[in-house]
């Protein structure tokens, strides 16, 4: 699903050169739930940005769903992000001037889908996070947990192959965070690959696979790869 | 296209958009009416007077003292002027066309004093005036030396023949062709009959902004007075040098008089239209200033709006928006704001035009001014928004994951 080999990312200024990631190699199989931990400035966000095609890397290779993204232009990267990746941000990143329906609708509009196709998908996504009844509300009218659920619905509406979550519970209280984690686990159980960056060690320990980054490298890896095949998913649901 | 969300988002966050739309509406109202006024002024200023303006100049002669014999002086002056090398023709005339000062009268096509008269400028001049002014005769003939009448006291016209401008001929006799007007009699105040012997294509009155500026009548009459205007037509290219020579010649003669106001007809015209010209310049400055302020307002709102939404833009990029999609979003947003301003502006433009037409005797504005102005303002809005929108499109998607 995601295969990074010797990825390096160097930020250069006139005075200083910063190695955000160095020879970073990681394979994530389809259906995995991987947490990424590490201290501030260790390269977690850089990894997430590169994995999500939000920024380019200095060297190495990266295959996303067997597509080599190294030479892709801005248009193709945008297309891949839209079709294969769902993003969940720490601050939810909802559009404050748009109601919940329009917020969840955003990725589908960029996919160029007709309104008649988008509507049922948006409503289904909102229903899956329990907020269909509030689709006309604005984000400011919701609690933090509800806003993050909307963000999850937005991430899921395009039926992406994997979700990238950047501290999705970072701005939530523990009870709400637990609810969001349960939702993510459900999504993962249905076959969606999830990579989640978190500071929360407790959440990381619950994760089947945890990658600990230090100074731009993988310092420690715990857990084992637990790919969920469609057959396994079907068995789990049964 | 994101028309629905853009409109809904604008409606929820409307203060800035409303202010810019109001500014656009105001700008449009002022600009379109100002452009119309400028075009009207330009059209008026560009009207031909019917004269050979490039080669004509005029001068005022004011005699004084007991020994001053105006009849002799005028006759001698004109004879000497006509003999000067480079002078094509010279005459005495009571007023200079398009100069801002002259004589007017009312003329009728019947001898019934109760019928409405047609206003017209009246020029009193000698038989050489047609050559001196460079007029174009289109019917009949000019009056002759034998037709001249001389008088030294003010009063009703003594002349019994006249040449009229085509505009006056048509207004007096709307059912007749200019050839048919020749030979007809018209009546001046006091029921003074005057026979029209010729029609010139064009001869403007002395007042450029008069409603009857194209109505003129020339009668063969000289008013002998201490105050006399000479008008001279030079050979092409000789005007400026002749102006100095004529002044010198007149001043050198042993006559008690003052020679003043030597001026070319081009200078006279420029002076007469100075207010119109100044108005056009001021309005042009107002237009440019308003367009600049308007554009800056649009740029300001766009920059503010984009800076406020940098993270949103990054998020949209993360969710799959291409750079053209972001560019399109902000250009569309600007288009809606400008369009609202333009629609309100169109109503205000027409309203102001009606007020100007009703209260200031201005002609009605042509219908196409408003739509052309609207399209241009939308284009200006799009141009102003292009820079900030391009900058918005360049925002990297990675900004979505930044905490600040």
mmCIF file of N, CA and C in Angstrom, chain A residues 17-104:
data_model
loop_
_atom_site.group_PDB
_atom_site.id
_atom_site.type_symbol
_atom_site.label_atom_id
_atom_site.label_comp_id
_atom_site.label_asym_id
_atom_site.label_seq_id
_atom_site.Cartn_x
_atom_site.Cartn_y
_atom_site.Cartn_z
ATOM 1 N N UNK A 17 21.223 23.682 7.196
ATOM 2 C CA UNK A 17 20.623 22.560 6.472
ATOM 3 C C UNK A 17 20.014 21.623 7.521
ATOM 4 N N UNK A 18 18.725 21.379 7.401
ATOM 5 C CA UNK A 18 18.063 20.549 8.409
ATOM 6 C C UNK A 18 17.580 19.258 7.759
ATOM 7 N N UNK A 19 17.981 18.134 8.344
ATOM 8 C CA UNK A 19 17.556 16.836 7.824
ATOM 9 C C UNK A 19 16.307 16.407 8.596
ATOM 10 N N UNK A 20 15.152 16.612 7.994
ATOM 11 C CA UNK A 20 13.902 16.263 8.679
ATOM 12 C C UNK A 20 13.682 14.756 8.662
ATOM 13 N N UNK A 21 14.011 14.115 7.561
ATOM 14 C CA UNK A 21 13.954 12.651 7.466
ATOM 15 C C UNK A 21 15.252 12.179 6.820
ATOM 16 N N UNK A 22 15.805 11.044 7.333
ATOM 17 C CA UNK A 22 17.051 10.517 6.771
ATOM 18 C C UNK A 22 16.895 9.023 6.519
ATOM 19 N N UNK A 23 17.100 8.637 5.288
ATOM 20 C CA UNK A 23 17.033 7.210 4.919
ATOM 21 C C UNK A 23 15.838 6.517 5.565
ATOM 22 N N UNK A 24 14.718 7.114 5.425
ATOM 23 C CA UNK A 24 13.502 6.606 6.073
ATOM 24 C C UNK A 24 12.877 5.526 5.178
ATOM 25 N N UNK A 25 12.815 4.313 5.726
ATOM 26 C CA UNK A 25 12.261 3.206 4.951
ATOM 27 C C UNK A 25 11.098 2.589 5.719
ATOM 28 N N UNK A 26 9.969 2.457 5.039
ATOM 29 C CA UNK A 26 8.771 1.936 5.724
ATOM 30 C C UNK A 26 7.839 1.292 4.712
ATOM 31 N N UNK A 27 7.350 0.120 5.067
ATOM 32 C CA UNK A 27 6.309 -0.534 4.273
ATOM 33 C C UNK A 27 5.041 -0.618 5.112
ATOM 34 N N UNK A 28 3.945 -0.182 4.561
ATOM 35 C CA UNK A 28 2.658 -0.345 5.240
ATOM 36 C C UNK A 28 1.759 -1.142 4.300
ATOM 37 N N UNK A 29 1.273 -2.265 4.814
ATOM 38 C CA UNK A 29 0.423 -3.121 3.984
ATOM 39 C C UNK A 29 -1.031 -2.658 4.059
ATOM 40 N N UNK A 30 -1.811 -3.100 3.107
ATOM 41 C CA UNK A 30 -3.230 -2.740 3.066
ATOM 42 C C UNK A 30 -3.932 -3.260 4.318
ATOM 43 N N UNK A 31 -4.719 -2.414 4.930
ATOM 44 C CA UNK A 31 -5.510 -2.821 6.084
ATOM 45 C C UNK A 31 -4.829 -2.597 7.416
ATOM 46 N N UNK A 32 -3.577 -2.175 7.421
ATOM 47 C CA UNK A 32 -2.874 -1.958 8.684
ATOM 48 C C UNK A 32 -3.384 -0.703 9.395
ATOM 49 N N UNK A 33 -3.163 -0.686 10.703
ATOM 50 C CA UNK A 33 -3.395 0.513 11.513
ATOM 51 C C UNK A 33 -2.056 0.805 12.180
ATOM 52 N N UNK A 34 -1.383 1.838 11.695
ATOM 53 C CA UNK A 34 -0.037 2.134 12.179
ATOM 54 C C UNK A 34 -0.056 3.473 12.901
ATOM 55 N N UNK A 35 0.539 3.488 14.080
ATOM 56 C CA UNK A 35 0.693 4.784 14.760
ATOM 57 C C UNK A 35 2.145 5.224 14.638
ATOM 58 N N UNK A 36 2.307 6.522 14.530
ATOM 59 C CA UNK A 36 3.642 7.113 14.437
ATOM 60 C C UNK A 36 3.824 8.003 15.659
ATOM 61 N N UNK A 37 4.835 7.750 16.411
ATOM 62 C CA UNK A 37 5.084 8.570 17.601
ATOM 63 C C UNK A 37 6.502 9.134 17.537
ATOM 64 N N UNK A 38 6.767 10.025 18.447
ATOM 65 C CA UNK A 38 8.090 10.633 18.522
ATOM 66 C C UNK A 38 7.986 12.011 19.119
ATOM 67 N N UNK A 39 9.077 12.534 19.620
ATOM 68 C CA UNK A 39 9.056 13.870 20.225
ATOM 69 C C UNK A 39 8.853 14.959 19.165
ATOM 70 N N UNK A 40 8.529 16.136 19.637
ATOM 71 C CA UNK A 40 8.331 17.256 18.708
ATOM 72 C C UNK A 40 9.602 17.496 17.901
ATOM 73 N N UNK A 41 9.424 17.732 16.602
ATOM 74 C CA UNK A 41 10.565 18.027 15.734
ATOM 75 C C UNK A 41 11.311 16.801 15.259
ATOM 76 N N UNK A 42 10.784 15.614 15.557
ATOM 77 C CA UNK A 42 11.513 14.400 15.166
ATOM 78 C C UNK A 42 11.299 14.042 13.692
ATOM 79 N N UNK A 43 10.269 14.645 13.055
ATOM 80 C CA UNK A 43 10.023 14.352 11.639
ATOM 81 C C UNK A 43 8.683 13.695 11.384
ATOM 82 N N UNK A 44 7.824 13.613 12.418
ATOM 83 C CA UNK A 44 6.516 12.963 12.249
ATOM 84 C C UNK A 44 5.674 13.669 11.175
ATOM 85 N N UNK A 45 5.587 14.992 11.334
ATOM 86 C CA UNK A 45 4.742 15.734 10.398
ATOM 87 C C UNK A 45 5.323 15.702 8.991
ATOM 88 N N UNK A 46 6.654 15.757 8.903
ATOM 89 C CA UNK A 46 7.289 15.678 7.575
ATOM 90 C C UNK A 46 6.956 14.340 6.924
ATOM 91 N N UNK A 47 7.037 13.263 7.736
ATOM 92 C CA UNK A 47 6.670 11.949 7.205
ATOM 93 C C UNK A 47 5.217 11.958 6.714
ATOM 94 N N UNK A 48 4.345 12.529 7.562
ATOM 95 C CA UNK A 48 2.922 12.553 7.205
ATOM 96 C C UNK A 48 2.695 13.356 5.920
ATOM 97 N N UNK A 49 3.372 14.488 5.810
ATOM 98 C CA UNK A 49 3.218 15.327 4.606
ATOM 99 C C UNK A 49 3.696 14.606 3.360
ATOM 100 N N UNK A 50 4.819 13.889 3.495
ATOM 101 C CA UNK A 50 5.338 13.172 2.325
ATOM 102 C C UNK A 50 4.408 12.004 1.990
ATOM 103 N N UNK A 51 3.981 11.281 3.032
ATOM 104 C CA UNK A 51 3.091 10.137 2.806
ATOM 105 C C UNK A 51 1.791 10.593 2.146
ATOM 106 N N UNK A 52 1.329 11.797 2.542
ATOM 107 C CA UNK A 52 0.068 12.303 1.997
ATOM 108 C C UNK A 52 0.243 13.122 0.743
ATOM 109 N N UNK A 53 1.442 13.131 0.188
ATOM 110 C CA UNK A 53 1.755 13.884 -1.041
ATOM 111 C C UNK A 53 1.524 15.387 -0.859
ATOM 112 N N UNK A 54 1.666 15.838 0.378
ATOM 113 C CA UNK A 54 1.505 17.268 0.629
ATOM 114 C C UNK A 54 2.808 18.011 0.381
ATOM 115 N N UNK A 55 3.905 17.287 0.457
ATOM 116 C CA UNK A 55 5.165 17.903 0.066
ATOM 117 C C UNK A 55 6.077 16.842 -0.544
ATOM 118 N N UNK A 56 7.076 17.315 -1.259
ATOM 119 C CA UNK A 56 7.981 16.394 -1.959
ATOM 120 C C UNK A 56 9.157 16.040 -1.039
ATOM 121 N N UNK A 57 9.951 15.082 -1.470
ATOM 122 C CA UNK A 57 11.111 14.680 -0.668
ATOM 123 C C UNK A 57 12.377 14.924 -1.470
ATOM 124 N N UNK A 58 13.499 14.882 -0.762
ATOM 125 C CA UNK A 58 14.776 15.236 -1.403
ATOM 126 C C UNK A 58 15.353 14.050 -2.175
ATOM 127 N N UNK A 59 15.273 12.865 -1.572
ATOM 128 C CA UNK A 59 15.783 11.675 -2.274
ATOM 129 C C UNK A 59 15.042 10.441 -1.771
ATOM 130 N N UNK A 60 15.241 9.323 -2.461
ATOM 131 C CA UNK A 60 14.562 8.078 -2.103
ATOM 132 C C UNK A 60 13.420 7.800 -3.050
ATOM 133 N N UNK A 61 12.691 6.743 -2.757
ATOM 134 C CA UNK A 61 11.548 6.447 -3.615
ATOM 135 C C UNK A 61 10.319 6.148 -2.766
ATOM 136 N N UNK A 62 9.173 6.426 -3.346
ATOM 137 C CA UNK A 62 7.909 6.248 -2.613
ATOM 138 C C UNK A 62 6.869 5.704 -3.589
ATOM 139 N N UNK A 63 6.379 4.496 -3.263
ATOM 140 C CA UNK A 63 5.309 3.901 -4.055
ATOM 141 C C UNK A 63 4.026 3.969 -3.246
ATOM 142 N N UNK A 64 3.028 4.612 -3.780
ATOM 143 C CA UNK A 64 1.723 4.674 -3.125
ATOM 144 C C UNK A 64 0.754 3.859 -3.960
ATOM 145 N N UNK A 65 0.293 2.758 -3.373
ATOM 146 C CA UNK A 65 -0.602 1.865 -4.107
ATOM 147 C C UNK A 65 0.018 1.496 -5.470
ATOM 148 N N UNK A 66 1.315 1.180 -5.392
ATOM 149 C CA UNK A 66 2.097 0.763 -6.563
ATOM 150 C C UNK A 66 2.313 1.866 -7.599
ATOM 151 N N UNK A 67 2.043 3.104 -7.227
ATOM 152 C CA UNK A 67 2.321 4.226 -8.136
ATOM 153 C C UNK A 67 3.552 4.961 -7.611
ATOM 154 N N UNK A 68 4.571 5.067 -8.461
ATOM 155 C CA UNK A 68 5.766 5.809 -8.055
ATOM 156 C C UNK A 68 5.441 7.299 -8.136
ATOM 157 N N UNK A 69 5.447 7.951 -6.988
ATOM 158 C CA UNK A 69 4.992 9.348 -6.956
ATOM 159 C C UNK A 69 6.135 10.339 -7.156
ATOM 160 N N UNK A 70 7.365 9.801 -7.308
ATOM 161 C CA UNK A 70 8.537 10.684 -7.338
ATOM 162 C C UNK A 70 8.433 11.760 -8.419
ATOM 163 N N UNK A 71 8.050 11.370 -9.604
ATOM 164 C CA UNK A 71 8.076 12.295 -10.730
ATOM 165 C C UNK A 71 6.707 12.919 -11.033
ATOM 166 N N UNK A 72 5.747 12.676 -10.155
ATOM 167 C CA UNK A 72 4.401 13.193 -10.466
ATOM 168 C C UNK A 72 4.348 14.716 -10.353
ATOM 169 N N UNK A 73 3.601 15.315 -11.243
ATOM 170 C CA UNK A 73 3.417 16.764 -11.197
ATOM 171 C C UNK A 73 2.321 17.134 -10.203
ATOM 172 N N UNK A 74 2.134 18.439 -10.054
ATOM 173 C CA UNK A 74 1.174 18.919 -9.062
ATOM 174 C C UNK A 74 -0.234 18.400 -9.330
ATOM 175 N N UNK A 75 -0.614 18.367 -10.600
ATOM 176 C CA UNK A 75 -1.966 17.946 -10.946
ATOM 177 C C UNK A 75 -2.191 16.473 -10.572
ATOM 178 N N UNK A 76 -1.206 15.611 -10.929
ATOM 179 C CA UNK A 76 -1.376 14.176 -10.624
ATOM 180 C C UNK A 76 -1.341 13.918 -9.122
ATOM 181 N N UNK A 77 -0.517 14.677 -8.425
ATOM 182 C CA UNK A 77 -0.452 14.501 -6.960
ATOM 183 C C UNK A 77 -1.791 14.899 -6.332
ATOM 184 N N UNK A 78 -2.359 15.987 -6.826
ATOM 185 C CA UNK A 78 -3.670 16.404 -6.310
ATOM 186 C C UNK A 78 -4.713 15.320 -6.583
ATOM 187 N N UNK A 79 -4.632 14.756 -7.768
ATOM 188 C CA UNK A 79 -5.588 13.707 -8.153
ATOM 189 C C UNK A 79 -5.449 12.483 -7.245
ATOM 190 N N UNK A 80 -4.185 12.081 -6.997
ATOM 191 C CA UNK A 80 -3.935 10.924 -6.124
ATOM 192 C C UNK A 80 -4.422 11.193 -4.707
ATOM 193 N N UNK A 81 -4.121 12.382 -4.202
ATOM 194 C CA UNK A 81 -4.582 12.736 -2.854
ATOM 195 C C UNK A 81 -6.088 12.609 -2.774
ATOM 196 N N UNK A 82 -6.744 13.125 -3.817
ATOM 197 C CA UNK A 82 -8.206 13.143 -3.808
ATOM 198 C C UNK A 82 -8.794 11.738 -3.852
ATOM 199 N N UNK A 83 -8.168 10.858 -4.624
ATOM 200 C CA UNK A 83 -8.776 9.540 -4.864
ATOM 201 C C UNK A 83 -8.340 8.471 -3.873
ATOM 202 N N UNK A 84 -7.120 8.585 -3.352
ATOM 203 C CA UNK A 84 -6.596 7.466 -2.561
ATOM 204 C C UNK A 84 -6.397 7.783 -1.084
ATOM 205 N N UNK A 85 -6.341 9.087 -0.734
ATOM 206 C CA UNK A 85 -5.981 9.429 0.639
ATOM 207 C C UNK A 85 -7.097 10.232 1.306
ATOM 208 N N UNK A 86 -7.373 9.902 2.555
ATOM 209 C CA UNK A 86 -8.262 10.723 3.359
ATOM 210 C C UNK A 86 -7.452 11.349 4.480
ATOM 211 N N UNK A 87 -7.668 12.632 4.718
ATOM 212 C CA UNK A 87 -6.892 13.334 5.749
ATOM 213 C C UNK A 87 -7.774 13.668 6.951
ATOM 214 N N UNK A 88 -7.193 13.450 8.140
ATOM 215 C CA UNK A 88 -7.851 13.905 9.374
ATOM 216 C C UNK A 88 -6.817 14.746 10.119
ATOM 217 N N UNK A 89 -7.205 15.998 10.419
ATOM 218 C CA UNK A 89 -6.237 16.927 10.995
ATOM 219 C C UNK A 89 -6.526 17.149 12.479
ATOM 220 N N UNK A 90 -5.469 17.538 13.182
ATOM 221 C CA UNK A 90 -5.612 17.782 14.618
ATOM 222 C C UNK A 90 -6.651 18.875 14.892
ATOM 223 N N UNK A 91 -6.603 19.949 14.090
ATOM 224 C CA UNK A 91 -7.536 21.072 14.321
ATOM 225 C C UNK A 91 -8.770 20.947 13.446
ATOM 226 N N UNK A 92 -9.030 19.780 12.966
ATOM 227 C CA UNK A 92 -10.213 19.430 12.157
ATOM 228 C C UNK A 92 -10.182 20.042 10.760
ATOM 229 N N UNK A 93 -9.709 21.296 10.677
ATOM 230 C CA UNK A 93 -9.593 22.004 9.378
ATOM 231 C C UNK A 93 -10.893 22.002 8.582
ATOM 232 N N UNK A 94 -12.004 22.235 9.274
ATOM 233 C CA UNK A 94 -13.270 22.390 8.544
ATOM 234 C C UNK A 94 -13.377 23.831 8.038
ATOM 235 N N UNK A 95 -14.153 24.014 6.976
ATOM 236 C CA UNK A 95 -14.349 25.372 6.440
ATOM 237 C C UNK A 95 -15.445 26.040 7.276
ATOM 238 N N UNK A 96 -15.103 27.084 8.030
ATOM 239 C CA UNK A 96 -16.084 27.648 8.976
ATOM 240 C C UNK A 96 -17.316 28.255 8.309
ATOM 241 N N UNK A 97 -17.173 28.675 7.040
ATOM 242 C CA UNK A 97 -18.303 29.325 6.361
ATOM 243 C C UNK A 97 -19.210 28.332 5.645
ATOM 244 N N UNK A 98 -18.836 27.061 5.644
ATOM 245 C CA UNK A 98 -19.649 26.049 4.960
ATOM 246 C C UNK A 98 -20.358 25.179 5.989
ATOM 247 N N UNK A 99 -21.584 24.766 5.666
ATOM 248 C CA UNK A 99 -22.275 23.866 6.586
ATOM 249 C C UNK A 99 -21.661 22.462 6.480
ATOM 250 N N UNK A 100 -22.138 21.543 7.326
ATOM 251 C CA UNK A 100 -21.504 20.217 7.384
ATOM 252 C C UNK A 100 -21.590 19.509 6.041
ATOM 253 N N UNK A 101 -22.747 19.625 5.391
ATOM 254 C CA UNK A 101 -22.921 18.964 4.096
ATOM 255 C C UNK A 101 -21.880 19.472 3.101
ATOM 256 N N UNK A 102 -21.767 20.803 3.001
ATOM 257 C CA UNK A 102 -20.816 21.376 2.034
ATOM 258 C C UNK A 102 -19.379 21.031 2.396
ATOM 259 N N UNK A 103 -19.076 20.956 3.718
ATOM 260 C CA UNK A 103 -17.724 20.578 4.127
ATOM 261 C C UNK A 103 -17.375 19.170 3.657
ATOM 262 N N UNK A 104 -18.295 18.238 3.878
ATOM 263 C CA UNK A 104 -18.019 16.845 3.506
ATOM 264 C C UNK A 104 -18.009 16.698 1.986
#
